[in-house]
Amino acid sequence: MSEKLLEVKRVKKYFDMGKNQKLKAVDDLSFFIRKGETFGMVGESGCGKSTAGRLIMGLYTPTSGQILYNGKDIHALNELEAFQMKRKVQMIFQDPYASLNPRSTIREIIAEPLEVHGIYKTKKAELNRIYELLESVGLNQEHASRYPHEFSGGQRQRIGIARALALDPEFIICDEPISALDVSVQAQVVNVLKKLQKEKNLTYLFIAHDLSMVKHLSDRIGVMYLGHLVELTESGSLYRKPLHPYTQALLSAIPIPDPKIEDKRERIILKGEIPSPIHPPSGCVFRTRCRAAMEICAHVKPQWMEVEDHHYVACHLYQNGKTSEANRVGAGSVQRKNS
Ligand SMILES: Nc1ncnc2c1ncn2[C@@H]1O[C@H](COP(=O)(O)OP(=O)(O)OP(=O)(O)O)[C@@H](O)[C@H]1O
Ligand SMILES: [Mg+2]
């Protein structure tokens, strides 16, 4: 099994909302990503996915907890290390319309990171690299002199990918790169990402609000709810055997193409709205919408436990599971019964 490239350890990000109120955007998040892996992160709007991405990019400082990249705390790097890290970790942003400067040509947009890092000595070498990047995402040289408004959403997202690739990163945070696109072009962008991953041995954190988008792409998937991870396992196990009632509800919302199965299937409707992250429910944050909620759920926060091999869940239905020594530490460092 390959080494851990990224490790998130008990990270919290609380935003100060004034009047002594804190918005708990990310609350005690722990997981790791292996080199070369695609880690899918899913959850409804507002559950803290982009905040998690920005924390990993170093755009936000955690309220508490640690983020390790190649074993080093990203907030304890010296200046040179921080500059190098900026090359290695890139982000593709959620909104392909807002993330490209409308007054810059595509050439200028892609050249920017190259110039900040002083990669090329001559304009010619830089331009060659820009052409190569455009081609790697299925665009061509003529596109370099145009402006963002001349492109479709799918093309803009591919320009965003070309920009993210400019510095030859190792790790890319893809923040809902396909959510704003038509279904017909989603596959194109996914294929570009897959091809590049293979060619360059990239590691991805792929964020989406819908499980159907990450299913075919991810090696492992983490499900988030109100700033918490509630379940994490290999992609196949998550679909075959979802444990958390929230994951079960998310999966039941995905249509199955076979009408015979589809007709008989139970659809779990989530009741009510997502609570405010300023006043999250006591105990388990999901309990107010959970069909399996019990008395204990209101009082005790469920622990993050490995209840089956490589299958982590935070839910009182499984707290007597296989593992008893896990004590809400990082998913990567939870001790397993037989290890
Ligand atoms: N800079 C900020 N200041 C205050 N609150 C913030 C800030 N950024 C995010 N939030 C809040 O933190 C919570 C999580 O937001 P975040 O953008 O991480 O969610 P998300 O899962 O990416 O949602 P979406 O699917 O809509 O993109 C939300 O309640 C949001 O309003
Ligand atoms: Mg987001």
JSON list of C-alpha atoms in Angstrom, two decimals, residues 98-303:
[
{"chain": "A", "resi": 98, "resn": "ALA", "atom": "CA", "xyz": [-15.84, 33.10, -11.48]},
{"chain": "A", "resi": 99, "resn": "SER", "atom": "CA", "xyz": [-12.39, 31.54, -11.26]},
{"chain": "A", "resi": 100, "resn": "LEU", "atom": "CA", "xyz": [-10.89, 32.94, -14.49]},
{"chain": "A", "resi": 101, "resn": "ASN", "atom": "CA", "xyz": [-10.10, 36.65, -14.75]},
{"chain": "A", "resi": 102, "resn": "PRO", "atom": "CA", "xyz": [-12.37, 37.96, -17.56]},
{"chain": "A", "resi": 103, "resn": "ARG", "atom": "CA", "xyz": [-9.83, 40.60, -18.63]},
{"chain": "A", "resi": 104, "resn": "SER", "atom": "CA", "xyz": [-6.95, 38.20, -19.18]},
{"chain": "A", "resi": 105, "resn": "THR", "atom": "CA", "xyz": [-6.32, 36.02, -22.20]},
{"chain": "A", "resi": 106, "resn": "ILE", "atom": "CA", "xyz": [-6.00, 32.29, -21.68]},
{"chain": "A", "resi": 107, "resn": "ARG", "atom": "CA", "xyz": [-2.29, 32.63, -22.32]},
{"chain": "A", "resi": 108, "resn": "GLU", "atom": "CA", "xyz": [-1.95, 35.21, -19.52]},
{"chain": "A", "resi": 109, "resn": "ILE", "atom": "CA", "xyz": [-4.07, 33.12, -17.16]},
{"chain": "A", "resi": 110, "resn": "ILE", "atom": "CA", "xyz": [-1.93, 30.02, -17.59]},
{"chain": "A", "resi": 111, "resn": "ALA", "atom": "CA", "xyz": [1.33, 32.01, -17.65]},
{"chain": "A", "resi": 112, "resn": "GLU", "atom": "CA", "xyz": [0.68, 33.59, -14.26]},
{"chain": "A", "resi": 113, "resn": "PRO", "atom": "CA", "xyz": [1.75, 30.70, -12.01]},
{"chain": "A", "resi": 114, "resn": "LEU", "atom": "CA", "xyz": [4.73, 30.03, -14.33]},
{"chain": "A", "resi": 115, "resn": "GLU", "atom": "CA", "xyz": [5.90, 33.63, -13.92]},
{"chain": "A", "resi": 116, "resn": "VAL", "atom": "CA", "xyz": [5.31, 33.78, -10.17]},
{"chain": "A", "resi": 117, "resn": "HIS", "atom": "CA", "xyz": [7.59, 30.77, -9.82]},
{"chain": "A", "resi": 118, "resn": "GLY", "atom": "CA", "xyz": [10.07, 32.00, -12.46]},
{"chain": "A", "resi": 119, "resn": "ILE", "atom": "CA", "xyz": [9.94, 28.73, -14.37]},
{"chain": "A", "resi": 120, "resn": "TYR", "atom": "CA", "xyz": [11.01, 29.84, -17.86]},
{"chain": "A", "resi": 121, "resn": "LYS", "atom": "CA", "xyz": [13.77, 32.18, -18.93]},
{"chain": "A", "resi": 122, "resn": "THR", "atom": "CA", "xyz": [12.32, 32.95, -22.35]},
{"chain": "A", "resi": 123, "resn": "LYS", "atom": "CA", "xyz": [8.83, 33.84, -23.54]},
{"chain": "A", "resi": 124, "resn": "LYS", "atom": "CA", "xyz": [9.15, 31.24, -26.25]},
{"chain": "A", "resi": 125, "resn": "ALA", "atom": "CA", "xyz": [9.74, 28.40, -23.82]},
{"chain": "A", "resi": 126, "resn": "GLU", "atom": "CA", "xyz": [6.84, 29.63, -21.73]},
{"chain": "A", "resi": 127, "resn": "LEU", "atom": "CA", "xyz": [4.52, 29.78, -24.72]},
{"chain": "A", "resi": 128, "resn": "ASN", "atom": "CA", "xyz": [5.47, 26.26, -25.77]},
{"chain": "A", "resi": 129, "resn": "ARG", "atom": "CA", "xyz": [4.58, 25.05, -22.34]},
{"chain": "A", "resi": 130, "resn": "ILE", "atom": "CA", "xyz": [1.21, 26.85, -22.49]},
{"chain": "A", "resi": 131, "resn": "TYR", "atom": "CA", "xyz": [0.44, 25.20, -25.83]},
{"chain": "A", "resi": 132, "resn": "GLU", "atom": "CA", "xyz": [1.39, 21.82, -24.42]},
{"chain": "A", "resi": 133, "resn": "LEU", "atom": "CA", "xyz": [-0.88, 22.36, -21.41]},
{"chain": "A", "resi": 134, "resn": "LEU", "atom": "CA", "xyz": [-3.82, 23.40, -23.60]},
{"chain": "A", "resi": 135, "resn": "GLU", "atom": "CA", "xyz": [-3.36, 20.28, -25.70]},
{"chain": "A", "resi": 136, "resn": "SER", "atom": "CA", "xyz": [-3.22, 18.04, -22.65]},
{"chain": "A", "resi": 137, "resn": "VAL", "atom": "CA", "xyz": [-6.75, 19.15, -21.73]},
{"chain": "A", "resi": 138, "resn": "GLY", "atom": "CA", "xyz": [-8.12, 18.81, -25.26]},
{"chain": "A", "resi": 139, "resn": "LEU", "atom": "CA", "xyz": [-7.82, 22.48, -26.32]},
{"chain": "A", "resi": 140, "resn": "ASN", "atom": "CA", "xyz": [-5.39, 23.94, -28.86]},
{"chain": "A", "resi": 141, "resn": "GLN", "atom": "CA", "xyz": [-2.94, 26.73, -29.63]},
{"chain": "A", "resi": 142, "resn": "GLU", "atom": "CA", "xyz": [-5.52, 29.07, -31.16]},
{"chain": "A", "resi": 143, "resn": "HIS", "atom": "CA", "xyz": [-7.34, 29.20, -27.85]},
{"chain": "A", "resi": 144, "resn": "ALA", "atom": "CA", "xyz": [-4.40, 30.92, -26.15]},
{"chain": "A", "resi": 145, "resn": "SER", "atom": "CA", "xyz": [-5.20, 34.41, -27.45]},
{"chain": "A", "resi": 146, "resn": "ARG", "atom": "CA", "xyz": [-8.90, 34.31, -26.54]},
{"chain": "A", "resi": 147, "resn": "TYR", "atom": "CA", "xyz": [-10.74, 35.51, -23.43]},
{"chain": "A", "resi": 148, "resn": "PRO", "atom": "CA", "xyz": [-12.71, 33.39, -20.94]},
{"chain": "A", "resi": 149, "resn": "HIS", "atom": "CA", "xyz": [-16.14, 34.62, -22.13]},
{"chain": "A", "resi": 150, "resn": "GLU", "atom": "CA", "xyz": [-15.47, 33.02, -25.52]},
{"chain": "A", "resi": 151, "resn": "PHE", "atom": "CA", "xyz": [-15.59, 29.56, -23.97]},
{"chain": "A", "resi": 152, "resn": "SER", "atom": "CA", "xyz": [-18.29, 27.20, -22.75]},
{"chain": "A", "resi": 153, "resn": "GLY", "atom": "CA", "xyz": [-18.44, 26.04, -19.13]},
{"chain": "A", "resi": 154, "resn": "GLY", "atom": "CA", "xyz": [-16.75, 22.73, -19.92]},
{"chain": "A", "resi": 155, "resn": "GLN", "atom": "CA", "xyz": [-13.95, 24.46, -21.82]},
{"chain": "A", "resi": 156, "resn": "ARG", "atom": "CA", "xyz": [-13.43, 26.97, -19.01]},
{"chain": "A", "resi": 157, "resn": "GLN", "atom": "CA", "xyz": [-13.13, 24.18, -16.53]},
{"chain": "A", "resi": 158, "resn": "ARG", "atom": "CA", "xyz": [-10.50, 22.59, -18.77]},
{"chain": "A", "resi": 159, "resn": "ILE", "atom": "CA", "xyz": [-8.63, 25.91, -18.82]},
{"chain": "A", "resi": 160, "resn": "GLY", "atom": "CA", "xyz": [-8.78, 25.82, -15.01]},
{"chain": "A", "resi": 161, "resn": "ILE", "atom": "CA", "xyz": [-7.27, 22.35, -15.13]},
{"chain": "A", "resi": 162, "resn": "ALA", "atom": "CA", "xyz": [-4.51, 23.49, -17.52]},
{"chain": "A", "resi": 163, "resn": "ARG", "atom": "CA", "xyz": [-3.68, 26.33, -15.13]},
{"chain": "A", "resi": 164, "resn": "ALA", "atom": "CA", "xyz": [-3.60, 23.93, -12.17]},
{"chain": "A", "resi": 165, "resn": "LEU", "atom": "CA", "xyz": [-1.22, 21.66, -14.10]},
{"chain": "A", "resi": 166, "resn": "ALA", "atom": "CA", "xyz": [1.18, 24.44, -15.14]},
{"chain": "A", "resi": 167, "resn": "LEU", "atom": "CA", "xyz": [3.58, 23.88, -12.25]},
{"chain": "A", "resi": 168, "resn": "ASP", "atom": "CA", "xyz": [3.57, 20.09, -12.52]},
{"chain": "A", "resi": 169, "resn": "PRO", "atom": "CA", "xyz": [1.82, 19.52, -9.20]},
{"chain": "A", "resi": 170, "resn": "GLU", "atom": "CA", "xyz": [1.66, 16.22, -7.30]},
{"chain": "A", "resi": 171, "resn": "PHE", "atom": "CA", "xyz": [-1.65, 16.80, -5.64]},
{"chain": "A", "resi": 172, "resn": "ILE", "atom": "CA", "xyz": [-4.77, 18.53, -6.97]},
{"chain": "A", "resi": 173, "resn": "ILE", "atom": "CA", "xyz": [-7.82, 19.50, -4.99]},
{"chain": "A", "resi": 174, "resn": "CYS", "atom": "CA", "xyz": [-10.72, 19.33, -7.42]},
{"chain": "A", "resi": 175, "resn": "ASP", "atom": "CA", "xyz": [-13.52, 21.35, -5.79]},
{"chain": "A", "resi": 176, "resn": "GLU", "atom": "CA", "xyz": [-16.69, 20.28, -7.59]},
{"chain": "A", "resi": 177, "resn": "PRO", "atom": "CA", "xyz": [-14.99, 20.63, -10.98]},
{"chain": "A", "resi": 178, "resn": "ILE", "atom": "CA", "xyz": [-17.99, 19.22, -12.84]},
{"chain": "A", "resi": 179, "resn": "SER", "atom": "CA", "xyz": [-21.00, 20.30, -10.77]},
{"chain": "A", "resi": 180, "resn": "ALA", "atom": "CA", "xyz": [-21.61, 23.50, -12.75]},
{"chain": "A", "resi": 181, "resn": "LEU", "atom": "CA", "xyz": [-21.40, 21.69, -16.09]},
{"chain": "A", "resi": 182, "resn": "ASP", "atom": "CA", "xyz": [-24.00, 20.04, -18.29]},
{"chain": "A", "resi": 183, "resn": "VAL", "atom": "CA", "xyz": [-24.20, 16.29, -17.85]},
{"chain": "A", "resi": 184, "resn": "SER", "atom": "CA", "xyz": [-23.01, 15.88, -21.44]},
{"chain": "A", "resi": 185, "resn": "VAL", "atom": "CA", "xyz": [-19.69, 17.61, -20.79]},
{"chain": "A", "resi": 186, "resn": "GLN", "atom": "CA", "xyz": [-19.12, 16.25, -17.27]},
{"chain": "A", "resi": 187, "resn": "ALA", "atom": "CA", "xyz": [-17.73, 13.01, -18.69]},
{"chain": "A", "resi": 188, "resn": "GLN", "atom": "CA", "xyz": [-15.26, 14.91, -20.90]},
{"chain": "A", "resi": 189, "resn": "VAL", "atom": "CA", "xyz": [-13.78, 16.75, -17.95]},
{"chain": "A", "resi": 190, "resn": "VAL", "atom": "CA", "xyz": [-13.66, 13.58, -15.84]},
{"chain": "A", "resi": 191, "resn": "ASN", "atom": "CA", "xyz": [-11.85, 11.79, -18.67]},
{"chain": "A", "resi": 192, "resn": "VAL", "atom": "CA", "xyz": [-9.28, 14.55, -18.92]},
{"chain": "A", "resi": 193, "resn": "LEU", "atom": "CA", "xyz": [-8.66, 14.31, -15.17]},
{"chain": "A", "resi": 194, "resn": "LYS", "atom": "CA", "xyz": [-8.34, 10.52, -15.34]},
{"chain": "A", "resi": 195, "resn": "LYS", "atom": "CA", "xyz": [-5.95, 10.62, -18.28]},
{"chain": "A", "resi": 196, "resn": "LEU", "atom": "CA", "xyz": [-3.72, 13.20, -16.57]},
{"chain": "A", "resi": 197, "resn": "GLN", "atom": "CA", "xyz": [-3.70, 11.20, -13.37]},
{"chain": "A", "resi": 198, "resn": "LYS", "atom": "CA", "xyz": [-2.41, 8.15, -15.20]},
{"chain": "A", "resi": 199, "resn": "GLU", "atom": "CA", "xyz": [0.23, 10.08, -17.14]},
{"chain": "A", "resi": 200, "resn": "LYS", "atom": "CA", "xyz": [1.53, 12.09, -14.20]},
{"chain": "A", "resi": 201, "resn": "ASN", "atom": "CA", "xyz": [0.76, 9.87, -11.21]},
{"chain": "A", "resi": 202, "resn": "LEU", "atom": "CA", "xyz": [-1.34, 12.65, -9.67]},
{"chain": "A", "resi": 203, "resn": "THR", "atom": "CA", "xyz": [-3.15, 12.42, -6.38]},
{"chain": "A", "resi": 204, "resn": "TYR", "atom": "CA", "xyz": [-6.65, 13.91, -6.23]},
{"chain": "A", "resi": 205, "resn": "LEU", "atom": "CA", "xyz": [-9.02, 15.10, -3.58]},
{"chain": "A", "resi": 206, "resn": "PHE", "atom": "CA", "xyz": [-12.24, 15.14, -5.56]},
{"chain": "A", "resi": 207, "resn": "ILE", "atom": "CA", "xyz": [-15.06, 17.11, -3.95]},
{"chain": "A", "resi": 208, "resn": "ALA", "atom": "CA", "xyz": [-18.71, 16.68, -5.01]},
{"chain": "A", "resi": 209, "resn": "HIS", "atom": "CA", "xyz": [-22.16, 17.09, -3.47]},
{"chain": "A", "resi": 210, "resn": "ASP", "atom": "CA", "xyz": [-23.52, 13.98, -5.11]},
{"chain": "A", "resi": 211, "resn": "LEU", "atom": "CA", "xyz": [-22.31, 10.40, -4.66]},
{"chain": "A", "resi": 212, "resn": "SER", "atom": "CA", "xyz": [-23.05, 9.51, -8.27]},
{"chain": "A", "resi": 213, "resn": "MET", "atom": "CA", "xyz": [-20.30, 11.93, -9.39]},
{"chain": "A", "resi": 214, "resn": "VAL", "atom": "CA", "xyz": [-17.52, 10.34, -7.37]},
{"chain": "A", "resi": 215, "resn": "LYS", "atom": "CA", "xyz": [-18.53, 6.71, -7.66]},
{"chain": "A", "resi": 216, "resn": "HIS", "atom": "CA", "xyz": [-16.50, 5.73, -10.72]},
{"chain": "A", "resi": 217, "resn": "LEU", "atom": "CA", "xyz": [-13.63, 8.00, -9.97]},
{"chain": "A", "resi": 218, "resn": "SER", "atom": "CA", "xyz": [-12.66, 7.46, -6.37]},
{"chain": "A", "resi": 219, "resn": "ASP", "atom": "CA", "xyz": [-10.62, 4.78, -4.68]},
{"chain": "A", "resi": 220, "resn": "ARG", "atom": "CA", "xyz": [-12.04, 5.75, -1.32]},
{"chain": "A", "resi": 221, "resn": "ILE", "atom": "CA", "xyz": [-14.86, 8.08, -0.36]},
{"chain": "A", "resi": 222, "resn": "GLY", "atom": "CA", "xyz": [-15.51, 10.16, 2.75]},
{"chain": "A", "resi": 223, "resn": "VAL", "atom": "CA", "xyz": [-19.04, 11.36, 3.46]},
{"chain": "A", "resi": 224, "resn": "MET", "atom": "CA", "xyz": [-19.39, 14.70, 5.24]},
{"chain": "A", "resi": 225, "resn": "TYR", "atom": "CA", "xyz": [-22.27, 16.17, 7.19]},
{"chain": "A", "resi": 226, "resn": "LEU", "atom": "CA", "xyz": [-22.25, 19.53, 8.98]},
{"chain": "A", "resi": 227, "resn": "GLY", "atom": "CA", "xyz": [-18.48, 19.80, 9.27]},
{"chain": "A", "resi": 228, "resn": "HIS", "atom": "CA", "xyz": [-17.98, 16.15, 10.24]},
{"chain": "A", "resi": 229, "resn": "LEU", "atom": "CA", "xyz": [-16.92, 13.03, 8.42]},
{"chain": "A", "resi": 230, "resn": "VAL", "atom": "CA", "xyz": [-19.61, 10.43, 9.16]},
{"chain": "A", "resi": 231, "resn": "GLU", "atom": "CA", "xyz": [-18.34, 7.52, 7.05]},
{"chain": "A", "resi": 232, "resn": "LEU", "atom": "CA", "xyz": [-15.23, 6.63, 5.06]},
{"chain": "A", "resi": 233, "resn": "THR", "atom": "CA", "xyz": [-14.32, 3.51, 3.14]},
{"chain": "A", "resi": 234, "resn": "GLU", "atom": "CA", "xyz": [-13.35, 2.07, -0.22]},
{"chain": "A", "resi": 235, "resn": "SER", "atom": "CA", "xyz": [-15.67, 3.18, -2.95]},
{"chain": "A", "resi": 236, "resn": "GLY", "atom": "CA", "xyz": [-17.05, -0.31, -3.67]},
{"chain": "A", "resi": 237, "resn": "SER", "atom": "CA", "xyz": [-17.83, -1.04, -0.01]},
{"chain": "A", "resi": 238, "resn": "LEU", "atom": "CA", "xyz": [-19.57, 2.27, 0.39]},
{"chain": "A", "resi": 239, "resn": "TYR", "atom": "CA", "xyz": [-21.99, 1.39, -2.40]},
{"chain": "A", "resi": 240, "resn": "ARG", "atom": "CA", "xyz": [-22.45, -2.24, -1.44]},
{"chain": "A", "resi": 241, "resn": "LYS", "atom": "CA", "xyz": [-22.73, -1.73, 2.26]},
{"chain": "A", "resi": 242, "resn": "PRO", "atom": "CA", "xyz": [-23.31, 1.83, 3.43]},
{"chain": "A", "resi": 243, "resn": "LEU", "atom": "CA", "xyz": [-23.44, 1.86, 7.23]},
{"chain": "A", "resi": 244, "resn": "HIS", "atom": "CA", "xyz": [-24.32, 5.38, 8.22]},
{"chain": "A", "resi": 245, "resn": "PRO", "atom": "CA", "xyz": [-28.02, 6.33, 7.88]},
{"chain": "A", "resi": 246, "resn": "TYR", "atom": "CA", "xyz": [-26.94, 9.52, 6.12]},
{"chain": "A", "resi": 247, "resn": "THR", "atom": "CA", "xyz": [-24.92, 7.63, 3.50]},
{"chain": "A", "resi": 248, "resn": "GLN", "atom": "CA", "xyz": [-27.86, 5.25, 3.05]},
{"chain": "A", "resi": 249, "resn": "ALA", "atom": "CA", "xyz": [-30.14, 8.22, 2.37]},
{"chain": "A", "resi": 250, "resn": "LEU", "atom": "CA", "xyz": [-27.70, 9.78, -0.10]},
{"chain": "A", "resi": 251, "resn": "LEU", "atom": "CA", "xyz": [-27.36, 6.48, -1.97]},
{"chain": "A", "resi": 252, "resn": "SER", "atom": "CA", "xyz": [-31.09, 5.89, -2.08]},
{"chain": "A", "resi": 253, "resn": "ALA", "atom": "CA", "xyz": [-31.46, 9.19, -3.97]},
{"chain": "A", "resi": 254, "resn": "ILE", "atom": "CA", "xyz": [-29.35, 7.96, -6.90]},
{"chain": "A", "resi": 255, "resn": "PRO", "atom": "CA", "xyz": [-31.58, 6.45, -9.60]},
{"chain": "A", "resi": 256, "resn": "ILE", "atom": "CA", "xyz": [-30.72, 2.93, -10.76]},
{"chain": "A", "resi": 257, "resn": "PRO", "atom": "CA", "xyz": [-31.09, 2.46, -14.54]},
{"chain": "A", "resi": 258, "resn": "ASP", "atom": "CA", "xyz": [-32.75, -0.96, -14.20]},
{"chain": "A", "resi": 259, "resn": "PRO", "atom": "CA", "xyz": [-36.53, -0.33, -13.75]},
{"chain": "A", "resi": 260, "resn": "LYS", "atom": "CA", "xyz": [-37.07, -3.70, -12.04]},
{"chain": "A", "resi": 261, "resn": "ILE", "atom": "CA", "xyz": [-34.69, -2.80, -9.25]},
{"chain": "A", "resi": 262, "resn": "GLU", "atom": "CA", "xyz": [-35.68, 0.85, -9.26]},
{"chain": "A", "resi": 263, "resn": "ASP", "atom": "CA", "xyz": [-39.39, 0.09, -8.66]},
{"chain": "A", "resi": 264, "resn": "LYS", "atom": "CA", "xyz": [-38.77, -2.08, -5.64]},
{"chain": "A", "resi": 265, "resn": "ARG", "atom": "CA", "xyz": [-36.20, 0.15, -4.09]},
{"chain": "A", "resi": 266, "resn": "GLU", "atom": "CA", "xyz": [-36.83, 2.03, -0.91]},
{"chain": "A", "resi": 267, "resn": "ARG", "atom": "CA", "xyz": [-36.21, 5.74, -1.14]},
{"chain": "A", "resi": 268, "resn": "ILE", "atom": "CA", "xyz": [-35.11, 7.34, 2.09]},
{"chain": "A", "resi": 269, "resn": "ILE", "atom": "CA", "xyz": [-36.32, 10.91, 2.30]},
{"chain": "A", "resi": 270, "resn": "LEU", "atom": "CA", "xyz": [-34.27, 13.10, 4.61]},
{"chain": "A", "resi": 271, "resn": "LYS", "atom": "CA", "xyz": [-36.60, 15.09, 6.81]},
{"chain": "A", "resi": 272, "resn": "GLY", "atom": "CA", "xyz": [-36.13, 18.77, 7.53]},
{"chain": "A", "resi": 273, "resn": "GLU", "atom": "CA", "xyz": [-33.32, 21.15, 6.69]},
{"chain": "A", "resi": 274, "resn": "ILE", "atom": "CA", "xyz": [-29.64, 20.95, 7.52]},
{"chain": "A", "resi": 275, "resn": "PRO", "atom": "CA", "xyz": [-29.21, 22.64, 10.92]},
{"chain": "A", "resi": 276, "resn": "SER", "atom": "CA", "xyz": [-27.12, 25.78, 11.23]},
{"chain": "A", "resi": 277, "resn": "PRO", "atom": "CA", "xyz": [-23.40, 25.20, 11.78]},
{"chain": "A", "resi": 278, "resn": "ILE", "atom": "CA", "xyz": [-23.57, 28.05, 14.31]},
{"chain": "A", "resi": 279, "resn": "HIS", "atom": "CA", "xyz": [-25.89, 25.99, 16.53]},
{"chain": "A", "resi": 280, "resn": "PRO", "atom": "CA", "xyz": [-25.26, 22.37, 15.56]},
{"chain": "A", "resi": 281, "resn": "PRO", "atom": "CA", "xyz": [-27.31, 19.68, 17.37]},
{"chain": "A", "resi": 282, "resn": "SER", "atom": "CA", "xyz": [-25.86, 18.21, 20.56]},
{"chain": "A", "resi": 283, "resn": "GLY", "atom": "CA", "xyz": [-24.45, 14.68, 20.45]},
{"chain": "A", "resi": 284, "resn": "CYS", "atom": "CA", "xyz": [-24.59, 13.38, 16.90]},
{"chain": "A", "resi": 285, "resn": "VAL", "atom": "CA", "xyz": [-24.99, 16.28, 14.46]},
{"chain": "A", "resi": 286, "resn": "PHE", "atom": "CA", "xyz": [-27.11, 14.14, 12.12]},
{"chain": "A", "resi": 287, "resn": "ARG", "atom": "CA", "xyz": [-29.65, 12.98, 14.73]},
{"chain": "A", "resi": 288, "resn": "THR", "atom": "CA", "xyz": [-32.29, 15.63, 13.92]},
{"chain": "A", "resi": 289, "resn": "ARG", "atom": "CA", "xyz": [-32.72, 14.12, 10.45]},
{"chain": "A", "resi": 290, "resn": "CYS", "atom": "CA", "xyz": [-31.90, 10.51, 11.20]},
{"chain": "A", "resi": 291, "resn": "ARG", "atom": "CA", "xyz": [-34.53, 7.81, 10.95]},
{"chain": "A", "resi": 292, "resn": "ALA", "atom": "CA", "xyz": [-32.57, 5.58, 13.33]},
{"chain": "A", "resi": 293, "resn": "ALA", "atom": "CA", "xyz": [-32.01, 8.23, 16.04]},
{"chain": "A", "resi": 294, "resn": "MET", "atom": "CA", "xyz": [-31.98, 6.91, 19.61]},
{"chain": "A", "resi": 295, "resn": "GLU", "atom": "CA", "xyz": [-31.94, 8.55, 23.04]},
{"chain": "A", "resi": 296, "resn": "ILE", "atom": "CA", "xyz": [-28.15, 8.38, 23.31]},
{"chain": "A", "resi": 297, "resn": "CYS", "atom": "CA", "xyz": [-27.66, 10.29, 20.04]},
{"chain": "A", "resi": 298, "resn": "ALA", "atom": "CA", "xyz": [-28.79, 13.55, 21.65]},
{"chain": "A", "resi": 299, "resn": "HIS", "atom": "CA", "xyz": [-26.27, 13.29, 24.49]},
{"chain": "A", "resi": 300, "resn": "VAL", "atom": "CA", "xyz": [-23.15, 11.57, 23.27]},
{"chain": "A", "resi": 301, "resn": "LYS", "atom": "CA", "xyz": [-21.06, 12.34, 20.22]},
{"chain": "A", "resi": 302, "resn": "PRO", "atom": "CA", "xyz": [-20.48, 9.06, 18.35]},
{"chain": "A", "resi": 303, "resn": "GLN", "atom": "CA", "xyz": [-16.82, 8.10, 18.04]}
]
